[in-house]
Amino acid sequence: MQFKDIFELPIDRHMDGVIKPDARDHLADELKEYVFTPEIKRGLMQFCDEYNSPQRDGNGAWISGFYGSGKSHLLKMLSYLLENAPLDDGTRPLDYMKPKLKDDPALLGGLEAACERVPSESILFSAGAKADSTRRDDGSSLLFAFIKVLNERCGYFAGEQGFVAMLERDLDREGLYEEFKRRAPEVLGREWEKARSNPMFLAAKITRLYDQVTGQPEGTTANIIDHYRGVYNPTPDDFANWAREYI
């Protein structure tokens, strides 16, 4: 017998040294191999109690632990469990966990209730990677990171020029965004998804496109890019409202 033979799974299988929140390549294996320690079970039971009985003043969870203790791993597993969307093989994340929780029917019931009663969509991201480098000293970097990720999920511009996404969102509310994108190649000379990363350079053409789509005579709007850049100053309440619209 060799040392590798005492393990249930092959020791030469793929294993990430660090859990990557947005990586799905080996997600099924991660779910199969996740271990519920007694401490994690206690924390998840408390989480389920709160999650399944939401309060009007808001709900949130903070995962605390030493470096390397498994915080990111737990967060990733929990996010997929709560969304419980089928993986590529058709298996739902909770199905991978049920055999591990046979001895803890209370926790299994709490997770099942969380999946069934509260339809959810999980968005995993690194706040540090998404934070606006120009705002890290004024206390708003976390807010802008959240806004970027929400914009990306909505299909809007997710760069640091958030005012572009604000323009897109306003057009979308009026049912004009798809028409705006459809006409963009004709007016801007390129697809909107390519043009929007350089709005200042194309401001005059974007303004002309805006007037056309909104049914205004050309020249009615002075500079739509300058307008949105000037009024863009989002607050936490703005983010909450945008998130509510998305939901």
Tab-separated table of C-alpha atoms in Angstrom, residues 29 111 128 133 154 192 218 231:
chain	number	residue	atom	x	y	z
A	29	ASP	CA	-15.726	19.068	-7.112
A	111	LEU	CA	-30.872	25.455	3.962
A	128	GLY	CA	-10.595	45.335	-3.967
A	133	SER	CA	-8.611	53.517	-7.716
A	154	CYS	CA	-27.621	44.627	-15.696
A	192	TRP	CA	-22.189	50.789	-28.608
A	218	GLU	CA	-30.912	67.169	-33.730
A	231	VAL	CA	-25.035	65.111	-12.361
